mmCIF file of C-alpha atoms and ligand atoms in Angstrom:
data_model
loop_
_atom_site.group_PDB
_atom_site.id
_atom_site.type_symbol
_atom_site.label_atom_id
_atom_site.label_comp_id
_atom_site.label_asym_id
_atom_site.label_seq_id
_atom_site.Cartn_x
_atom_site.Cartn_y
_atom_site.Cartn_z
ATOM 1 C CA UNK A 29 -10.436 -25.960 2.435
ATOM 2 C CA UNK A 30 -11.849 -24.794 5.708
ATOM 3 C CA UNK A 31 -14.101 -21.866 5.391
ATOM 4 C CA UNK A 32 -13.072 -18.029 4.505
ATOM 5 C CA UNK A 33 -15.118 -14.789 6.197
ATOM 6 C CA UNK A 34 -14.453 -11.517 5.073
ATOM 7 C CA UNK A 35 -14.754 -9.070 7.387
ATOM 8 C CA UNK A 36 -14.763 -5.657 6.071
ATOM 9 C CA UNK A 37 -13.199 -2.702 8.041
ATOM 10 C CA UNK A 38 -14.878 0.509 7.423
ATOM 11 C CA UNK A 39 -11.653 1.778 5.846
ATOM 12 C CA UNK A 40 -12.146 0.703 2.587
ATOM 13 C CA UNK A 41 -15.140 -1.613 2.763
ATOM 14 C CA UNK A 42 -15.762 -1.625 -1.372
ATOM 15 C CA UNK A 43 -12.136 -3.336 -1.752
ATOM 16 C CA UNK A 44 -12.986 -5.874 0.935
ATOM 17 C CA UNK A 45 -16.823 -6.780 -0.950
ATOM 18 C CA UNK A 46 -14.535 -7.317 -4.260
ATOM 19 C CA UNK A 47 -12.375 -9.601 -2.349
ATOM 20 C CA UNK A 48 -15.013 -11.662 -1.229
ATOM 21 C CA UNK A 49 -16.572 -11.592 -4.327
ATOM 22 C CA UNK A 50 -13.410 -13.032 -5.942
ATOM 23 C CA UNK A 51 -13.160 -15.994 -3.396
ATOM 24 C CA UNK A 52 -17.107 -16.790 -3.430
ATOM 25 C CA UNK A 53 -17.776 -16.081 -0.487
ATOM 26 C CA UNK A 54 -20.165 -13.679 1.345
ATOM 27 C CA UNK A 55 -18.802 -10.516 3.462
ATOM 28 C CA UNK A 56 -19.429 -10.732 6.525
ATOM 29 C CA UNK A 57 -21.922 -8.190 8.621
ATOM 30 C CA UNK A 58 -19.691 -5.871 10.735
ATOM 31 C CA UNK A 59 -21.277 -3.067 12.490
ATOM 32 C CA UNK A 60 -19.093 -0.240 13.444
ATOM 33 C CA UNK A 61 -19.621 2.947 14.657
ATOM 34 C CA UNK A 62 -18.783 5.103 17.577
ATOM 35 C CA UNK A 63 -19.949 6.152 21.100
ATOM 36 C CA UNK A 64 -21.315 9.273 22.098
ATOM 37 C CA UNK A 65 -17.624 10.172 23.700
ATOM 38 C CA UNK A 66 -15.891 8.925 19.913
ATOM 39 C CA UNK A 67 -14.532 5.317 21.643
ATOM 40 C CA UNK A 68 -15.258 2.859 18.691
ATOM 41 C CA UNK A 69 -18.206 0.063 18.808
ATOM 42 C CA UNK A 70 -17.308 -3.042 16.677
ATOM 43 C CA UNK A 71 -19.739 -5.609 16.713
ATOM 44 C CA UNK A 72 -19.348 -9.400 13.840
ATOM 45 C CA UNK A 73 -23.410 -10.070 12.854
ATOM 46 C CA UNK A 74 -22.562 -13.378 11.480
ATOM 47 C CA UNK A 75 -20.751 -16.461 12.372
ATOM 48 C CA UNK A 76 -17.364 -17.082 12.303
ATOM 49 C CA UNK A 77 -17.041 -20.015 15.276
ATOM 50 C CA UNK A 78 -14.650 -22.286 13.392
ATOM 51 C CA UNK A 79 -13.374 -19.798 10.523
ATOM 52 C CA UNK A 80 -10.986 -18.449 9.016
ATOM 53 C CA UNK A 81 -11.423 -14.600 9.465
ATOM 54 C CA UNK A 82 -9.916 -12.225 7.468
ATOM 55 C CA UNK A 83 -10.441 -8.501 8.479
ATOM 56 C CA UNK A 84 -9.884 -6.204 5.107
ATOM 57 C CA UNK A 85 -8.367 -2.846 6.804
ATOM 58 C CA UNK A 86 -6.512 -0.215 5.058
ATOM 59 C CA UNK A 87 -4.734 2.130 6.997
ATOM 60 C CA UNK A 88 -4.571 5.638 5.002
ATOM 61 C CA UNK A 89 -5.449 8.810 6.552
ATOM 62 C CA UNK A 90 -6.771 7.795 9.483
ATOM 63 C CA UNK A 91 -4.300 4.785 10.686
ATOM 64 C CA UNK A 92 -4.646 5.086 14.239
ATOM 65 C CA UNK A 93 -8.402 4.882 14.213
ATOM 66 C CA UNK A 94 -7.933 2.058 11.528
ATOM 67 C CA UNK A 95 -5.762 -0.042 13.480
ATOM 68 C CA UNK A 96 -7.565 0.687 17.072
ATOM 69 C CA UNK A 97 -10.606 -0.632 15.026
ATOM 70 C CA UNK A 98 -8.829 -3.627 13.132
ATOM 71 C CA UNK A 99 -7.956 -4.845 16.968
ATOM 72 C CA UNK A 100 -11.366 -4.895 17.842
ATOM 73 C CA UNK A 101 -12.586 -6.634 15.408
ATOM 74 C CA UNK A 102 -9.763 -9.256 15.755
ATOM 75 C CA UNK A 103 -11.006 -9.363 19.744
ATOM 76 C CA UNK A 104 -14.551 -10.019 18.750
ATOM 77 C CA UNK A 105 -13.229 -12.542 16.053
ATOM 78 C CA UNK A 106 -11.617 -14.619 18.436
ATOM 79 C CA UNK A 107 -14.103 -14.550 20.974
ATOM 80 C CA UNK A 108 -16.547 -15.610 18.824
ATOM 81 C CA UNK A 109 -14.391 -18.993 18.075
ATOM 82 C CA UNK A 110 -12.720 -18.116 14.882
ATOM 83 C CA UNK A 111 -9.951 -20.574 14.484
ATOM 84 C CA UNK A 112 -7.888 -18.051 12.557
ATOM 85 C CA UNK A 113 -7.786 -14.329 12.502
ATOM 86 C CA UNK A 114 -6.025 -12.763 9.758
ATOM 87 C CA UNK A 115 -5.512 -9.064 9.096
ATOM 88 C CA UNK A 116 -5.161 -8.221 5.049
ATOM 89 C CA UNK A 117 -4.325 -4.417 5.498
ATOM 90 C CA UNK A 118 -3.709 -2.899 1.332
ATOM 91 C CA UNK A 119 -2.402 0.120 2.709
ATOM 92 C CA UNK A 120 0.031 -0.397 5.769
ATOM 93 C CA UNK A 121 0.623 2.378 8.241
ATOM 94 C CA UNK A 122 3.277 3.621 10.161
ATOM 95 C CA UNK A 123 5.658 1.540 7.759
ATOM 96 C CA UNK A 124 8.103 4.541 6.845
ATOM 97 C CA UNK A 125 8.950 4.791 10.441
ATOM 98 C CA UNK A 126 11.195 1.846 10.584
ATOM 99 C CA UNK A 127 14.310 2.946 11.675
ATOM 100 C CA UNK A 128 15.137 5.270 14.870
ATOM 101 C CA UNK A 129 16.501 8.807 12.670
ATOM 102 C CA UNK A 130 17.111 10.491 16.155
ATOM 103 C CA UNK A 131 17.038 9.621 19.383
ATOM 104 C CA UNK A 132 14.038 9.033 21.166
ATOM 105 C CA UNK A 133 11.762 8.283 18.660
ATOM 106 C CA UNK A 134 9.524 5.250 18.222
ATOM 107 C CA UNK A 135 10.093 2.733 15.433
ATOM 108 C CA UNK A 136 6.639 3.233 14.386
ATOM 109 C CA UNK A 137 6.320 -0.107 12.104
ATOM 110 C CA UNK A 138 7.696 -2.035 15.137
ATOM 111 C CA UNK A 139 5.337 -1.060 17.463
ATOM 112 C CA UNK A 140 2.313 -1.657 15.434
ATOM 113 C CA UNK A 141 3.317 -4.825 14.919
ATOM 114 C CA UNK A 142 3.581 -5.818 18.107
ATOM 115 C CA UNK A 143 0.109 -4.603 18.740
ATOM 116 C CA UNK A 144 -1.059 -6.915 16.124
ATOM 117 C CA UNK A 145 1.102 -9.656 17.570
ATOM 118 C CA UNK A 146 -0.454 -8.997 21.139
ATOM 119 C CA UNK A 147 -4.091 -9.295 19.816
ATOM 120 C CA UNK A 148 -3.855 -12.799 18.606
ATOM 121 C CA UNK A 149 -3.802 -11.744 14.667
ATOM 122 C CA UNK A 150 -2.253 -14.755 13.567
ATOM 123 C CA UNK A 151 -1.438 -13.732 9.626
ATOM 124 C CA UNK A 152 -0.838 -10.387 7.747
ATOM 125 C CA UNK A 153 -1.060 -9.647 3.840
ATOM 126 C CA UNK A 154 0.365 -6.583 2.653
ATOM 127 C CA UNK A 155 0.420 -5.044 -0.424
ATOM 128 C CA UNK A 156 3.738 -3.415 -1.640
ATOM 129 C CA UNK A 157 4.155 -2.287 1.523
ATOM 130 C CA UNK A 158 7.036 0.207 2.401
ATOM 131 C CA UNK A 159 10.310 -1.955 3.003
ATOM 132 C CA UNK A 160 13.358 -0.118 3.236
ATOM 133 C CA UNK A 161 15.253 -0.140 6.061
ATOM 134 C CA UNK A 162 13.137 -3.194 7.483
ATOM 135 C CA UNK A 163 13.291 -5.760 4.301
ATOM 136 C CA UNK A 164 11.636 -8.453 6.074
ATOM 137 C CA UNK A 165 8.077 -7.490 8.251
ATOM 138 C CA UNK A 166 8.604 -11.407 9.954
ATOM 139 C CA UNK A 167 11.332 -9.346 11.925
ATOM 140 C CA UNK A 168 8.568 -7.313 13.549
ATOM 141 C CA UNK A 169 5.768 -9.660 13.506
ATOM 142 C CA UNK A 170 5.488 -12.735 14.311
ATOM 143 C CA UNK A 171 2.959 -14.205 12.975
ATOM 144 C CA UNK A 172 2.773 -15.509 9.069
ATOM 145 C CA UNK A 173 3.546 -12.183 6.677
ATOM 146 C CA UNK A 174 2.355 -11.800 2.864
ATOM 147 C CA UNK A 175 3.085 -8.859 0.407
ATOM 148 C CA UNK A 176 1.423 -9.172 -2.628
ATOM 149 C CA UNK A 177 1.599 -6.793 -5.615
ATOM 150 C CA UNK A 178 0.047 -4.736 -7.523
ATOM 151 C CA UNK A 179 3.106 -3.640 -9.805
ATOM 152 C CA UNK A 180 2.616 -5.856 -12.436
ATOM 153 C CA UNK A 181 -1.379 -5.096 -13.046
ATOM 154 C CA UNK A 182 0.077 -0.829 -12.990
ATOM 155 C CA UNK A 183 2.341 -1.325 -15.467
ATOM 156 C CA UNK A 184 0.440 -3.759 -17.460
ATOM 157 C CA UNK A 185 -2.446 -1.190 -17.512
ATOM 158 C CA UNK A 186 -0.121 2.004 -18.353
ATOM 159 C CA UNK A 187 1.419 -0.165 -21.428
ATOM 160 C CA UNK A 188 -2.542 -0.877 -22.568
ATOM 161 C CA UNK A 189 -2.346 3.069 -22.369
ATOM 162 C CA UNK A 190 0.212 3.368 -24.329
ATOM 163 C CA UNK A 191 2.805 4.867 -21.646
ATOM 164 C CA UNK A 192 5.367 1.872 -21.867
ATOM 165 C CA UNK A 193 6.362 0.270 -24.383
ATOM 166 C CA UNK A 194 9.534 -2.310 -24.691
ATOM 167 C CA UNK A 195 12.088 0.903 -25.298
ATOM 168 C CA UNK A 196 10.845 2.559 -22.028
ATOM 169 C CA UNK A 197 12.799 2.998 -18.798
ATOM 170 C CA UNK A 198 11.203 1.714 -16.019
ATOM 171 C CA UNK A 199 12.915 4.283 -12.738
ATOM 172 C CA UNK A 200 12.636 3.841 -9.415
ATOM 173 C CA UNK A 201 12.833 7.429 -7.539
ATOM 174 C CA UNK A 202 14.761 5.865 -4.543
ATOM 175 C CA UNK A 203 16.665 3.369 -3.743
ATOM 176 C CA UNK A 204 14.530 1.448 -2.230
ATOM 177 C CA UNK A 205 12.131 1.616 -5.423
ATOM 178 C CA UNK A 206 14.475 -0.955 -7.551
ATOM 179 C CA UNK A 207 12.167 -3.778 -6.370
ATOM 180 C CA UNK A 208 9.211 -1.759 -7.660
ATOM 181 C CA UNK A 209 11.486 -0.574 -10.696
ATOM 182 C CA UNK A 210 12.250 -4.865 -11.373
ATOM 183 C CA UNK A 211 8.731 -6.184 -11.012
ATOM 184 C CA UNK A 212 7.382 -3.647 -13.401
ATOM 185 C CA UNK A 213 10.077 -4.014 -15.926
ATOM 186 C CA UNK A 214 9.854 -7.511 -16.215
ATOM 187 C CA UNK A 215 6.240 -8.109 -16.228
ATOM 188 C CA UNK A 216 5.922 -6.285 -19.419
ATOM 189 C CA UNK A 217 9.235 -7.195 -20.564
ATOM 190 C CA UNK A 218 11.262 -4.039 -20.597
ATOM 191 C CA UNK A 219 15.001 -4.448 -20.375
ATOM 192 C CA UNK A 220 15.999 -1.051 -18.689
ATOM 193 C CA UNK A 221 15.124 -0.365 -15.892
ATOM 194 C CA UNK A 222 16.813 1.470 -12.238
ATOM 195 C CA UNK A 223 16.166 3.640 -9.179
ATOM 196 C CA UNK A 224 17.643 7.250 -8.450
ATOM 197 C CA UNK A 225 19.178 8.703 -5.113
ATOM 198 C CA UNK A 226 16.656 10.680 -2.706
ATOM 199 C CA UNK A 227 17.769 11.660 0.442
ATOM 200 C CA UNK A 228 15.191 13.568 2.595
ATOM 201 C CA UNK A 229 15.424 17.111 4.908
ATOM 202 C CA UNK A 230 11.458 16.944 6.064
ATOM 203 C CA UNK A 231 8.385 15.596 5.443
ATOM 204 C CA UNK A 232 7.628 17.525 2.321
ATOM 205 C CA UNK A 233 11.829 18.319 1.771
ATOM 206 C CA UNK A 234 13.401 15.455 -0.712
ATOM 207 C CA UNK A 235 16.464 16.079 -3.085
ATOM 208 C CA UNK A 236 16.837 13.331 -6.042
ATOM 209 C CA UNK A 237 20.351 12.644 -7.803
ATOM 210 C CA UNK A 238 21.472 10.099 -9.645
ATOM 211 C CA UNK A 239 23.187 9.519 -13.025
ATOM 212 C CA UNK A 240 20.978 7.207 -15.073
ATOM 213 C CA UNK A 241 21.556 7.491 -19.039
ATOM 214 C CA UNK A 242 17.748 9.152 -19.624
ATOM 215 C CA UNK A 243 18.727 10.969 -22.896
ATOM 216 C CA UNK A 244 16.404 11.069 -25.461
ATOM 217 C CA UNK A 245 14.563 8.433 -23.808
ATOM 218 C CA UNK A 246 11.071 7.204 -22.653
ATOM 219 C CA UNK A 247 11.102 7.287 -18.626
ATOM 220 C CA UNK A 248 7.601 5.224 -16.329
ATOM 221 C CA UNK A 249 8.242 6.017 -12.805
ATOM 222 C CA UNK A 250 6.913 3.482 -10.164
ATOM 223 C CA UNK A 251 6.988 3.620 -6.720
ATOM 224 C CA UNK A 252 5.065 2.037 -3.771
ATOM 225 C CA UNK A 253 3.734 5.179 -2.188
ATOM 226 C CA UNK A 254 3.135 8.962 -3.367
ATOM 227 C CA UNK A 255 2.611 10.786 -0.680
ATOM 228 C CA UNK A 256 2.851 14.736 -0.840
ATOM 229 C CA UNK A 257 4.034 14.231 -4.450
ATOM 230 C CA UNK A 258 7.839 16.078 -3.712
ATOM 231 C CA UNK A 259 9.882 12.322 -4.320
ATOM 232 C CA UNK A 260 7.611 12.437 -7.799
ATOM 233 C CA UNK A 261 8.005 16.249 -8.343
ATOM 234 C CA UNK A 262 12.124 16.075 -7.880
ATOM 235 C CA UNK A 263 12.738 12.732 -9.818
ATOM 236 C CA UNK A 264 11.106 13.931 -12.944
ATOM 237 C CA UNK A 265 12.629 17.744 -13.039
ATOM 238 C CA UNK A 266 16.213 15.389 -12.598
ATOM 239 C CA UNK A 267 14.691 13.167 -15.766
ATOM 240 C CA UNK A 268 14.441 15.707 -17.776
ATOM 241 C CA UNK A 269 17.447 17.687 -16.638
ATOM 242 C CA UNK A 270 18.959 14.516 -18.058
ATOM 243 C CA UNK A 271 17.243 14.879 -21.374
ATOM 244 C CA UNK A 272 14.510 12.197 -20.865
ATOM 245 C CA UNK A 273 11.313 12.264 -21.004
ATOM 246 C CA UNK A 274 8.478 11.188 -18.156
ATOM 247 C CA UNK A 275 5.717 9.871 -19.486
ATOM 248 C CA UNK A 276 3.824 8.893 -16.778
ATOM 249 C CA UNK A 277 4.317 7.417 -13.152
ATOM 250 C CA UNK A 278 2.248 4.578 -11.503
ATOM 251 C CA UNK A 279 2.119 3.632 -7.149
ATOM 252 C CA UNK A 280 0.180 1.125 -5.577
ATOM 253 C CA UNK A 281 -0.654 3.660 -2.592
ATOM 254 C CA UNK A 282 -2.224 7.051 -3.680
ATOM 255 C CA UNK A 283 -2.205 9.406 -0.591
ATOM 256 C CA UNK A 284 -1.960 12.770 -2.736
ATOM 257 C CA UNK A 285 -1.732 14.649 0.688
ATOM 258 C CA UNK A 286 -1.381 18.075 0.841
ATOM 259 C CA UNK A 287 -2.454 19.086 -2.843
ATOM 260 C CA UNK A 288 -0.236 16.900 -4.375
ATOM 261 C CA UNK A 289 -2.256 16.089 -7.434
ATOM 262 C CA UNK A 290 -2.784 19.273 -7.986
ATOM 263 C CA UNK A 291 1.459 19.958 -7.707
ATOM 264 C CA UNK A 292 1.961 17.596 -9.483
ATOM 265 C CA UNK A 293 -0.318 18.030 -12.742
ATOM 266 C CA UNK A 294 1.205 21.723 -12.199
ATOM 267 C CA UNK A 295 4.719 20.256 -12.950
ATOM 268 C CA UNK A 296 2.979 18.665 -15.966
ATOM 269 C CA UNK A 297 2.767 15.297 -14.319
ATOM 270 C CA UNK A 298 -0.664 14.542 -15.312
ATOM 271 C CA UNK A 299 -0.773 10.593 -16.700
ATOM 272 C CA UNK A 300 -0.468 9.184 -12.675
ATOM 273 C CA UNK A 301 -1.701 5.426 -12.172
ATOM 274 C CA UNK A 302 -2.537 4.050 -8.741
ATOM 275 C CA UNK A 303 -4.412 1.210 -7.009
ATOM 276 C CA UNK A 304 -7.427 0.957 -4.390
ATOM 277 C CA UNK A 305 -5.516 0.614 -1.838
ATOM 278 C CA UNK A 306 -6.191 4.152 -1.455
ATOM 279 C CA UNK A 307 -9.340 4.374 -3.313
ATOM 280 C CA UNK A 308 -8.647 8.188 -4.953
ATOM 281 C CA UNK A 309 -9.149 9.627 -8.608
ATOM 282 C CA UNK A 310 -6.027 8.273 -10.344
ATOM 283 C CA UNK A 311 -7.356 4.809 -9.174
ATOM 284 C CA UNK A 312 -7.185 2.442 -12.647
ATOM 285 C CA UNK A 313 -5.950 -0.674 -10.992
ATOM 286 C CA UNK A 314 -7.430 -3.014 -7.926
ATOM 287 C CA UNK A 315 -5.926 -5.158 -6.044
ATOM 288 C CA UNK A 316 -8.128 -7.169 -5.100
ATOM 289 C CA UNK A 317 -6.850 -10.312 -7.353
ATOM 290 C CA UNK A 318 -3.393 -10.299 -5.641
ATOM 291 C CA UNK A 319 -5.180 -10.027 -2.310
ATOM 292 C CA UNK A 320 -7.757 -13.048 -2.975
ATOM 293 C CA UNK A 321 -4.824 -14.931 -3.993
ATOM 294 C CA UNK A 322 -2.474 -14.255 -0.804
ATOM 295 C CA UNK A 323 -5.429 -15.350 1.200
ATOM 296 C CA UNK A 324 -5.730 -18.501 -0.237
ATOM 297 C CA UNK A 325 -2.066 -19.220 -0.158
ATOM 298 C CA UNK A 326 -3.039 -18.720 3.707
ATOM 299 C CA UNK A 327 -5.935 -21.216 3.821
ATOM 300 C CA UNK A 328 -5.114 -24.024 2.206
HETATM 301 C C1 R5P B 248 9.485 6.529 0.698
HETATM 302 O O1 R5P B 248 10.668 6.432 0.458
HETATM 303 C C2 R5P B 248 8.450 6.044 -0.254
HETATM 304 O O2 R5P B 248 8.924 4.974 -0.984
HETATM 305 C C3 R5P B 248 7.961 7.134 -1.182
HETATM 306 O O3 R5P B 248 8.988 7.495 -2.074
HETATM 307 C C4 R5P B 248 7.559 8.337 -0.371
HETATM 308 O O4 R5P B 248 6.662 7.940 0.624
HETATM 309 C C5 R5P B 248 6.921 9.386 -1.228
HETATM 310 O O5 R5P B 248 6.597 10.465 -0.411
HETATM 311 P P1 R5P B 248 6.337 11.885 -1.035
HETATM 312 O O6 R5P B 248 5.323 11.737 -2.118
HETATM 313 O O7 R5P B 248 5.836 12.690 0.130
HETATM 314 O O8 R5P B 248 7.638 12.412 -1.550
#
C-alpha cells in the first residue's frame, strides 16, 4: 500500500490526530498561521515527496478561511512531490447552495468544487454531506468523491441510550432526510421509518407538514445537519401535534448557530446526538472510523 500522510487543517485538527491514529500512521507537521495583514501562511514540516496526502479540513463556521487554507496546503502538497493529494473535509461547506433559487445567485457547492478541481485535489471524502438537489458531488467535481457515514454509529449510540428501540420511528424532517431516515433504521433494525415535508421562507423561516401515522408512538429524528435548530424545532411541535412522541434527535453536523441549543432544549428538545464533525457539546459520536476507512478504500 503506498504510504498515507495526514495532514491536519487547523479546523478541526483533534479529528484529523484520531484519524491518523486509526490508520498507524503519524500526522503530519503543518504550520499555519497568518500574516500581519490576516493573508494565511501554510507551511508541510515533513515529507510527503511520493505520498499519498490527505488534508483533514472541516469547513464549519469559518468555510471560506477553511477552504482558502485547505488550497494551500494542497499547493504546498504537490509541490513538495506528493503523488496524491486528497481533501477529507467531515463538514462540507457551501453544500446547501446547490441549486440557483433566484436569479443571479451562485451555486455555491459548484463553485467550490471547481476550486478544488483547479488546485489539483485529486480525491474528496465527505461525510453525510448535504445532497439534495445535487445527489451526486461527481457532477461538480471531478475528481474521485466519497461520503461516508456516521448514521449508523448515532443511532447505534442513542439505542445504547435507550432512545430507540425496535418499536421506534426513525423520521426524517425533510425530504431529503429519507436517506438519513433508511440508514439509521436499518442499522439497528427498526422497521418504520420516513421523512416529513419542509419547505423554507428564510434562513431561520421553515414550515414542516406531513401526515406520518406518529400516534401514540416513539419518534428519533435524524438529519445530516442542524443548523439554527428551526427544521428540528417545527418537525417535533408537528410530531406531537400528531400524538407522538420525540424522544430524541441525532445529526452528523452540529452547527447550533444562533442559540439553537438553547431553543431547542427550550422546546424540551434536550436528548440531541451529534458527531465531530463539528466538534460541539452534544458531540457522543466520531467519525473518525468511517473516515479512516474511506481513505483506505482510496489507497489501495
Ligand atoms: C437542509 O435541508 C438540511 O438538511 C437541514 O435540515 C437544515 O440545514 C437544518 O437547518 P436549520 O437547523 O437551520 O433548520
Amino acid at each position: 500500500m503506498s504510504e498515507i500522510v495526514i495532514v491536519p487543517g487547523s479546523s478541526n485538527a483533534p479529528l484529523a490526530f484520531l484519524i491518523a491514529r486509526r490508520l498507524g500512521v503519524k500526522p503530519a507537521r503543518a504550520e499555519i498561521r497568518r500574516f500581519p495583514d490576516s493573508e494565511k501562511y501554510v507551511r508541510i514540516d515533513s515529507d510527503v515527496n511520493g505520498k499519498n496526502v490527505f488534508i483533514v479540513q472541516s469547513m464549519h463556521f469559518k468555510p471560506d478561511e477553511y477552504i482558502i487554507e485547505s488550497l494551500l496546503l494542497a499547493s504546498a502538497a504537490r509541490d513538495a512531490g506528493a503523488s496524491s493529494v486528497s481533501l477529507v473535509a467531515p463538514y462540507f461547506a457551501y453544500a446547501r447552495q446547490d441549486e440557483r433559487f433566484k436569479p443571479g445567485e451562485a451555486i455555491s457547492v459548484a463553485a467550490v468544487a471547481g476550486l478544488l478541481n483547479a488546485s489539483g485535489i485529486s480525491s474528496l471524502i465527505t461525510v453525510d454531506v448535504h445532497r439534495h438537489r445535487i445527489l451526486d458531488f461527481s457532477s461538480v467535481f471531478n475528481g474521485k468523491w466519497i461520503d461516508v457515514s456516521v448514521m449508523p454509529d448515532l443511532t447505534k449510540y442513542a439505542a445504547s441510550q435507550g432512545l430507540i428501540n425496535d418499536k421506534t420511528v426513525i423520521v426524517g424532517p425533510d425530504g431529503e432526510a429519507i436517506q438519513w431516515a433508511k440508514i439509521a433504521a436499518e442499522s439497528v433494525g427498526v422497521k418504520e421509518y420516513g421523512a416529513l415535508q419542509k419547505k423554507r421562507y428564510g434562513d431561520e423561516d421553515v414550515k414542516v407538514s406531513g401526515s406520518l401515522d406518529l400516534k401514540g408512538k416513539n419518534a428519533f429524528v435524524v438529519d445530516d445537519i442542524i443548523s439554527t435548530g428551526g427544521t428540528i424545532i417545527e418537525a417535533s411541535k408537528l410530531i406531537s401535534d400528531g400524538g407522538g412522541k420525540l424522544k430524541g434527535v441525532a445529526c452528523a453536523h452540529g452547527l447550533f448557530v444562533n442559540e439553537a441549543l438553547y431553543k431547542l432544549y427550550s422546546e424540551g428538545i434536550t436528548e440531541i446526538i451529534s458527531s465531530d464533525t463539528v466538534p460541539n457539546q452534544t458531540t457522543r459520536v466520531s467519525s473518525a472510523e468511517a473516515l479512516s476507512k474511506g481513505i483506505l478504500s482510496i489507497v489501495k
